[in-house]
Short mmCIF file of C-alpha atoms in Angstrom, two decimals:
data_model
loop_
_atom_site.label_atom_id
_atom_site.label_comp_id
_atom_site.label_asym_id
_atom_site.label_seq_id
_atom_site.Cartn_x
_atom_site.Cartn_y
_atom_site.Cartn_z
CA MET A 1 -55.39 33.77 -11.04
CA ASN A 2 -55.00 37.52 -11.58
CA ASP A 3 -53.15 38.92 -8.56
CA GLU A 4 -53.99 42.56 -9.32
CA VAL A 5 -55.45 44.55 -6.44
CA ILE A 6 -58.06 47.22 -7.10
CA LEU A 7 -57.75 50.13 -4.69
CA PHE A 8 -60.81 52.34 -4.20
CA THR A 9 -59.64 55.56 -2.66
CA ASN A 10 -59.58 59.34 -2.51
CA PRO A 11 -56.30 61.21 -1.99
CA GLN A 12 -57.89 63.13 0.89
CA SER A 13 -58.72 60.03 2.88
CA ARG A 14 -57.32 57.10 4.83
CA GLY A 15 -56.86 55.55 1.42
CA ARG A 16 -53.34 56.93 1.64
CA ILE A 17 -52.61 54.24 4.21
CA ALA A 18 -53.79 51.48 1.89
CA ARG A 19 -51.72 52.84 -0.99
CA TRP A 20 -48.65 53.03 1.23
CA MET A 21 -49.16 49.38 2.17
CA LEU A 22 -49.61 48.38 -1.48
CA GLU A 23 -46.33 50.07 -2.30
CA GLU A 24 -44.58 48.33 0.59
CA VAL A 25 -45.58 44.86 -0.61
CA ALA A 26 -45.01 45.78 -4.28
CA ALA A 27 -48.43 44.45 -5.20
CA PRO A 28 -49.72 44.95 -8.75
CA TYR A 29 -52.63 47.33 -8.37
CA ARG A 30 -54.81 49.87 -10.10
CA THR A 31 -56.55 52.80 -8.53
CA GLU A 32 -60.19 53.82 -8.71
CA VAL A 33 -60.58 57.36 -7.36
CA LEU A 34 -63.99 58.09 -5.87
CA GLU A 35 -65.54 61.43 -4.97
CA TYR A 36 -67.20 62.27 -1.67
CA ASP A 37 -71.01 62.54 -1.96
CA GLY A 38 -70.68 61.36 -5.54
CA SER A 39 -69.25 58.08 -6.80
CA MET A 40 -68.45 57.07 -3.21
CA LYS A 41 -72.19 56.83 -2.56
CA ALA A 42 -73.17 55.47 -5.97
CA PRO A 43 -74.91 52.06 -6.18
CA ALA A 44 -71.94 50.48 -7.97
CA TYR A 45 -69.56 51.24 -5.12
CA LEU A 46 -72.10 50.55 -2.39
CA LYS A 47 -72.16 46.96 -3.65
CA ILE A 48 -68.46 46.81 -2.76
CA ASN A 49 -68.63 48.75 0.50
CA PRO A 50 -72.17 49.45 1.75
CA MET A 51 -70.67 52.02 4.16
CA GLY A 52 -69.87 54.22 1.19
CA LYS A 53 -66.40 54.91 2.54
CA VAL A 54 -62.84 54.46 1.32
CA PRO A 55 -60.49 52.77 1.22
CA ALA A 56 -61.53 49.36 0.06
CA ILE A 57 -59.60 46.83 -1.94
CA VAL A 58 -60.70 43.97 -4.13
CA HIS A 59 -58.27 41.08 -4.52
CA ARG A 60 -59.01 37.73 -6.12
CA GLY A 61 -62.70 38.61 -6.03
CA GLU A 62 -62.75 39.35 -2.30
CA VAL A 63 -63.41 42.73 -0.66
CA VAL A 64 -61.40 44.05 2.26
CA THR A 65 -62.28 47.30 4.02
CA GLU A 66 -60.87 49.07 7.11
CA CYS A 67 -57.26 50.22 6.92
CA ALA A 68 -55.87 48.00 9.66
CA ALA A 69 -57.49 44.97 8.04
CA ILE A 70 -56.16 45.97 4.62
CA CYS A 71 -52.62 46.25 5.99
CA ALA A 72 -52.82 42.87 7.72
CA TYR A 73 -54.43 41.22 4.69
CA LEU A 74 -51.86 42.50 2.20
CA ALA A 75 -48.98 41.43 4.44
CA GLU A 76 -50.30 37.86 4.30
CA ALA A 77 -51.40 37.94 0.65
CA PHE A 78 -47.91 39.02 -0.45
CA PRO A 79 -45.65 37.21 2.03
CA GLN A 80 -42.54 37.68 -0.09
CA ALA A 81 -42.47 41.31 1.09
CA GLY A 82 -41.72 40.20 4.65
CA MET A 83 -44.30 42.54 6.18
CA ALA A 84 -46.21 39.93 8.19
CA PRO A 85 -45.11 39.17 11.76
CA THR A 86 -42.95 36.26 12.73
CA PRO A 87 -44.36 34.00 15.46
CA GLU A 88 -42.31 35.90 18.02
CA GLU A 89 -43.64 39.25 16.80
CA ARG A 90 -47.33 38.40 16.67
CA ALA A 91 -48.25 39.53 20.17
CA SER A 92 -47.00 43.10 19.86
CA TYR A 93 -47.97 43.24 16.16
CA TYR A 94 -51.65 42.53 16.81
CA ARG A 95 -51.72 44.37 20.10
CA TRP A 96 -50.65 47.72 18.67
CA LEU A 97 -52.32 47.33 15.28
CA PHE A 98 -55.70 47.00 16.97
CA PHE A 99 -54.85 49.52 19.67
CA ALA A 100 -54.28 52.13 16.96
CA ALA A 101 -57.43 51.12 15.07
CA GLY A 102 -59.55 51.16 18.24
CA PRO A 103 -58.55 53.19 21.31
CA LEU A 104 -56.16 55.58 19.54
CA GLU A 105 -58.45 56.58 16.68
CA SER A 106 -61.51 56.76 18.94
CA ALA A 107 -59.72 58.92 21.49
CA ILE A 108 -58.49 61.30 18.80
CA ILE A 109 -61.87 61.64 17.10
CA ASP A 110 -63.78 62.08 20.37
CA THR A 111 -61.35 64.44 22.07
CA LYS A 112 -59.86 66.45 19.21
CA THR A 113 -62.61 66.43 16.59
CA LEU A 114 -65.88 66.12 18.47
CA GLY A 115 -64.76 67.80 21.69
CA ILE A 116 -65.90 64.92 23.86
CA ALA A 117 -63.97 64.35 27.08
CA PRO A 118 -65.45 61.48 29.12
CA ASP A 119 -65.54 62.12 32.85
CA ALA A 120 -64.10 59.61 35.33
CA HIS A 121 -67.29 57.53 35.34
CA LYS A 122 -67.68 57.40 31.55
CA GLN A 123 -64.00 56.55 31.08
CA ARG A 124 -64.91 53.08 32.33
CA MET A 125 -67.36 52.73 29.44
CA VAL A 126 -65.19 53.82 26.53
CA GLY A 127 -62.52 51.48 25.27
CA TYR A 128 -59.79 54.08 25.34
CA GLY A 129 -60.42 55.31 28.88
CA SER A 130 -58.96 58.76 28.30
CA TYR A 131 -56.97 60.56 25.62
CA ALA A 132 -54.08 61.02 28.04
CA ALA A 133 -53.98 57.33 28.93
CA VAL A 134 -53.84 56.35 25.25
CA LEU A 135 -50.94 58.68 24.50
CA ASP A 136 -49.04 57.65 27.62
CA ASN A 137 -49.43 53.99 26.70
CA LEU A 138 -48.09 54.53 23.18
CA SER A 139 -45.38 56.85 24.41
CA ASN A 140 -44.05 54.29 26.86
CA TRP A 141 -43.80 51.69 24.12
CA PHE A 142 -41.88 53.86 21.68
CA MET A 143 -39.49 55.05 24.34
CA SER A 144 -37.92 51.59 24.26
CA HIS A 145 -38.92 50.16 20.85
CA ALA A 146 -37.96 51.44 17.41
CA TYR A 147 -41.00 49.83 15.77
CA VAL A 148 -44.23 48.11 16.76
CA THR A 149 -42.61 44.69 17.05
CA GLY A 150 -39.23 45.90 18.25
CA ASP A 151 -36.45 46.52 15.75
CA ARG A 152 -38.17 45.53 12.48
CA PHE A 153 -40.64 47.43 10.30
CA THR A 154 -43.84 45.45 9.64
CA ALA A 155 -47.32 46.06 8.25
CA ALA A 156 -48.42 47.22 11.70
CA ASP A 157 -46.02 50.15 11.39
CA VAL A 158 -47.79 51.31 8.23
CA TYR A 159 -51.04 51.72 10.12
CA VAL A 160 -49.70 52.82 13.49
CA GLY A 161 -47.12 55.03 11.79
CA ALA A 162 -49.72 56.73 9.60
CA GLN A 163 -51.89 57.49 12.62
CA ILE A 164 -49.01 58.95 14.62
CA ASN A 165 -47.52 60.83 11.67
CA TRP A 166 -50.84 62.48 10.81
CA GLY A 167 -51.58 63.20 14.44
CA VAL A 168 -48.26 64.92 15.01
CA GLN A 169 -48.60 66.91 11.77
CA PHE A 170 -52.14 68.11 12.42
CA GLY A 171 -51.95 68.56 16.16
CA THR A 172 -54.25 65.74 17.25
CA ILE A 173 -51.34 63.91 18.90
CA GLU A 174 -48.94 65.67 21.24
CA LYS A 175 -45.54 66.38 19.72
CA ARG A 176 -43.60 64.15 22.09
CA SER A 177 -40.06 63.31 20.99
CA GLU A 178 -40.76 59.58 20.83
CA PHE A 179 -43.71 60.16 18.48
CA ILE A 180 -41.77 62.57 16.29
CA ASP A 181 -38.79 60.19 16.06
CA TYR A 182 -41.01 57.20 15.28
CA ALA A 183 -42.91 59.11 12.59
CA LYS A 184 -39.62 60.09 10.96
CA ARG A 185 -38.42 56.48 10.96
CA VAL A 186 -41.51 55.00 9.37
CA THR A 187 -41.93 57.69 6.72
CA ASP A 188 -38.26 57.60 5.68
CA ARG A 189 -39.02 54.79 3.25
CA ASP A 190 -39.15 54.60 -0.52
CA ALA A 191 -42.62 53.03 -0.46
CA TYR A 192 -43.99 55.87 1.65
CA ARG A 193 -42.48 58.44 -0.70
CA ARG A 194 -43.87 56.71 -3.79
CA ALA A 195 -47.34 56.47 -2.29
CA THR A 196 -47.29 60.10 -1.17
CA GLU A 197 -46.18 61.32 -4.59
CA LYS A 198 -49.00 59.42 -6.29
CA ASP A 199 -51.69 60.72 -3.96
CA ASP A 200 -50.33 64.27 -4.06
CA ALA A 201 -50.42 64.14 -7.86
CA LEU A 202 -54.08 63.12 -7.73
CA MET A 203 -54.82 66.09 -5.49
CA GLU A 204 -53.11 68.44 -7.94
CA LYS A 205 -55.28 67.12 -10.78
CA ALA A 206 -58.40 67.69 -8.71
#
């Protein structure tokens, strides 16, 4: 069976996370670049992802969307890369992977993009509680752990690392030393550099 992955992306999107993960697992892949309000909303792509958003991947005839899911899927689909968690690592791996995909991203979008700050009553309704609580929770973890699962880089660090790295760069996450140090660790990788160079080249062409 053809093991090639098709990556649907745009260099100005979360598709950068998916490409980084593809480079980490050394998967054979080809890239389909879609345009906002154009091919991203065209009927052909909506058959793949009815949300009309990127990234999405197609592998062995199956579609995977959502960056955290893509990272987890590729780690298992290409186990030789060693990016999936060991049994001992699974708890923290899944905990922080979904924390970043849920509470962290929601808190950033609400607080920093939409200007929504839930009061004490509404904090009980939203999964993240408050922006400050989310950052404190993450901060405490990385004060005593080099990576999501401890001392080893895994697929969860691609997703969590991308979120923290972007947040620190663009001011949506406080520039705490533990976040800055973690972002430096996870981006000081050949796969990250390769992925970044490829997406930056696409932006130059555009």
